[in-house]
Amino acid sequence: MSKREVNKLLDRAGLWETRSKRAALKGDLDRAGDLRTKAMQLAAKARRLEQSESK
């Protein structure tokens, strides 16, 4: 995996986090939690890829 792919995953995670914040502002906390979970999954995947690259 390349650094570009890791950055792409992190960018996507940031977009999901932004959506989560918007949903929370509107009071839809269930949806906000789901969106935040998705963001954290993408960030974790990027972290795993980054660690596997460094080995």
Tab-separated table of N, CA and C in Angstrom:
chain	number	residue	atom	x	y	z
A	1	MET	N	0.838	-1.179	0.000
A	1	MET	CA	0.000	0.000	0.000
A	1	MET	C	0.885	1.245	0.000
A	2	SER	N	0.446	2.216	-0.698
A	2	SER	CA	1.243	3.437	-0.795
A	2	SER	C	0.755	4.487	0.205
A	3	LYS	N	1.605	5.447	0.403
A	3	LYS	CA	1.247	6.563	1.299
A	3	LYS	C	0.021	7.293	0.757
A	4	ARG	N	-0.108	7.325	-0.556
A	4	ARG	CA	-1.259	7.985	-1.178
A	4	ARG	C	-2.573	7.312	-0.761
A	5	GLU	N	-2.568	5.978	-0.727
A	5	GLU	CA	-3.774	5.250	-0.330
A	5	GLU	C	-4.115	5.494	1.137
A	6	VAL	N	-3.090	5.577	1.971
A	6	VAL	CA	-3.303	5.867	3.391
A	6	VAL	C	-3.914	7.258	3.539
A	7	ASN	N	-3.365	8.229	2.808
A	7	ASN	CA	-3.894	9.596	2.870
A	7	ASN	C	-5.335	9.653	2.377
A	8	LYS	N	-5.647	8.876	1.351
A	8	LYS	CA	-7.006	8.844	0.821
A	8	LYS	C	-7.981	8.317	1.880
A	9	LEU	N	-7.581	7.269	2.591
A	9	LEU	CA	-8.423	6.725	3.657
A	9	LEU	C	-8.629	7.747	4.770
A	10	LEU	N	-7.565	8.450	5.125
A	10	LEU	CA	-7.673	9.459	6.183
A	10	LEU	C	-8.564	10.622	5.745
A	11	ASP	N	-8.485	10.999	4.474
A	11	ASP	CA	-9.365	12.055	3.962
A	11	ASP	C	-10.822	11.624	4.031
A	12	ARG	N	-11.088	10.387	3.647
A	12	ARG	CA	-12.456	9.872	3.715
A	12	ARG	C	-12.951	9.829	5.156
A	13	ALA	N	-12.064	9.432	6.070
A	13	ALA	CA	-12.443	9.400	7.485
A	13	ALA	C	-12.816	10.804	7.965
A	14	GLY	N	-12.071	11.790	7.505
A	14	GLY	CA	-12.368	13.174	7.873
A	14	GLY	C	-13.735	13.619	7.363
A	15	LEU	N	-14.089	13.188	6.159
A	15	LEU	CA	-15.401	13.535	5.618
A	15	LEU	C	-16.518	12.896	6.436
A	16	TRP	N	-16.336	11.648	6.824
A	16	TRP	CA	-17.350	10.972	7.649
A	16	TRP	C	-17.468	11.641	9.012
A	17	GLU	N	-16.340	12.093	9.553
A	17	GLU	CA	-16.359	12.785	10.845
A	17	GLU	C	-17.139	14.095	10.737
A	18	THR	N	-16.955	14.803	9.629
A	18	THR	CA	-17.684	16.050	9.401
A	18	THR	C	-19.188	15.785	9.321
A	19	ARG	N	-19.567	14.739	8.616
A	19	ARG	CA	-20.988	14.376	8.518
A	19	ARG	C	-21.548	14.050	9.899
A	20	SER	N	-20.741	13.379	10.710
A	20	SER	CA	-21.160	13.028	12.061
A	20	SER	C	-21.437	14.289	12.882
A	21	LYS	N	-20.552	15.261	12.773
A	21	LYS	CA	-20.733	16.508	13.526
A	21	LYS	C	-21.986	17.243	13.077
A	22	ARG	N	-22.247	17.249	11.766
A	22	ARG	CA	-23.459	17.905	11.258
A	22	ARG	C	-24.711	17.220	11.786
A	23	ALA	N	-24.705	15.887	11.795
A	23	ALA	CA	-25.867	15.140	12.294
A	23	ALA	C	-26.080	15.436	13.779
A	24	ALA	N	-24.997	15.530	14.546
A	24	ALA	CA	-25.114	15.823	15.976
A	24	ALA	C	-25.694	17.214	16.204
A	25	LEU	N	-25.284	18.168	15.381
A	25	LEU	CA	-25.816	19.528	15.510
A	25	LEU	C	-27.312	19.568	15.249
A	26	LYS	N	-27.770	18.702	14.354
A	26	LYS	CA	-29.200	18.641	14.046
A	26	LYS	C	-29.972	17.847	15.092
A	27	GLY	N	-29.254	17.210	16.014
A	27	GLY	CA	-29.905	16.461	17.085
A	27	GLY	C	-30.101	14.987	16.782
A	28	ASP	N	-29.604	14.518	15.643
A	28	ASP	CA	-29.747	13.113	15.270
A	28	ASP	C	-28.535	12.342	15.801
A	29	LEU	N	-28.566	12.057	17.095
A	29	LEU	CA	-27.396	11.473	17.752
A	29	LEU	C	-27.154	10.019	17.360
A	30	ASP	N	-28.217	9.283	17.043
A	30	ASP	CA	-28.025	7.900	16.597
A	30	ASP	C	-27.252	7.865	15.283
A	31	ARG	N	-27.664	8.701	14.352
A	31	ARG	CA	-26.988	8.761	13.055
A	31	ARG	C	-25.560	9.281	13.232
A	32	ALA	N	-25.389	10.248	14.092
A	32	ALA	CA	-24.055	10.802	14.344
A	32	ALA	C	-23.116	9.718	14.864
A	33	GLY	N	-23.626	8.879	15.744
A	33	GLY	CA	-22.805	7.783	16.269
A	33	GLY	C	-22.418	6.796	15.189
A	34	ASP	N	-23.365	6.476	14.312
A	34	ASP	CA	-23.067	5.549	13.212
A	34	ASP	C	-22.016	6.134	12.273
A	35	LEU	N	-22.156	7.411	11.960
A	35	LEU	CA	-21.202	8.060	11.064
A	35	LEU	C	-19.818	8.142	11.710
A	36	ARG	N	-19.795	8.404	12.998
A	36	ARG	CA	-18.506	8.469	13.699
A	36	ARG	C	-17.830	7.101	13.731
A	37	THR	N	-18.636	6.054	13.895
A	37	THR	CA	-18.089	4.694	13.865
A	37	THR	C	-17.427	4.418	12.526
A	38	LYS	N	-18.078	4.809	11.442
A	38	LYS	CA	-17.529	4.625	10.101
A	38	LYS	C	-16.211	5.386	9.960
A	39	ALA	N	-16.173	6.612	10.469
A	39	ALA	CA	-14.950	7.411	10.400
A	39	ALA	C	-13.814	6.734	11.153
A	40	MET	N	-14.131	6.200	12.315
A	40	MET	CA	-13.099	5.547	13.123
A	40	MET	C	-12.617	4.258	12.468
A	41	GLN	N	-13.512	3.536	11.789
A	41	GLN	CA	-13.112	2.322	11.079
A	41	GLN	C	-12.121	2.650	9.964
A	42	LEU	N	-12.414	3.709	9.207
A	42	LEU	CA	-11.512	4.101	8.127
A	42	LEU	C	-10.158	4.555	8.664
A	43	ALA	N	-10.176	5.304	9.748
A	43	ALA	CA	-8.922	5.766	10.346
A	43	ALA	C	-8.106	4.587	10.878
A	44	ALA	N	-8.780	3.613	11.465
A	44	ALA	CA	-8.083	2.431	11.975
A	44	ALA	C	-7.469	1.628	10.831
A	45	LYS	N	-8.195	1.518	9.732
A	45	LYS	CA	-7.675	0.798	8.568
A	45	LYS	C	-6.435	1.497	8.030
A	46	ALA	N	-6.480	2.821	7.962
A	46	ALA	CA	-5.321	3.589	7.499
A	46	ALA	C	-4.132	3.376	8.431
A	47	ARG	N	-4.400	3.362	9.730
A	47	ARG	CA	-3.325	3.142	10.705
A	47	ARG	C	-2.696	1.762	10.526
A	48	ARG	N	-3.543	0.741	10.321
A	48	ARG	CA	-3.020	-0.619	10.107
A	48	ARG	C	-2.172	-0.686	8.844
A	49	LEU	N	-2.624	-0.049	7.774
A	49	LEU	CA	-1.859	-0.048	6.525
A	49	LEU	C	-0.522	0.651	6.708
A	50	GLU	N	-0.548	1.755	7.437
A	50	GLU	CA	0.670	2.518	7.678
A	50	GLU	C	1.664	1.687	8.488
A	51	GLN	N	1.179	0.966	9.465
A	51	GLN	CA	2.065	0.139	10.290
A	51	GLN	C	2.622	-1.027	9.490
A	52	SER	N	1.812	-1.608	8.604
A	52	SER	CA	2.285	-2.734	7.811
A	52	SER	C	3.322	-2.265	6.785
A	53	GLU	N	3.238	-1.018	6.341
A	53	GLU	CA	4.234	-0.469	5.431
A	53	GLU	C	5.587	-0.300	6.106
A	54	SER	N	5.568	0.073	7.368
A	54	SER	CA	6.817	0.376	8.062
A	54	SER	C	7.586	-0.883	8.469
A	55	LYS	N	6.966	-2.037	8.362
A	55	LYS	CA	7.653	-3.284	8.741
A	55	LYS	C	8.547	-3.766	7.627
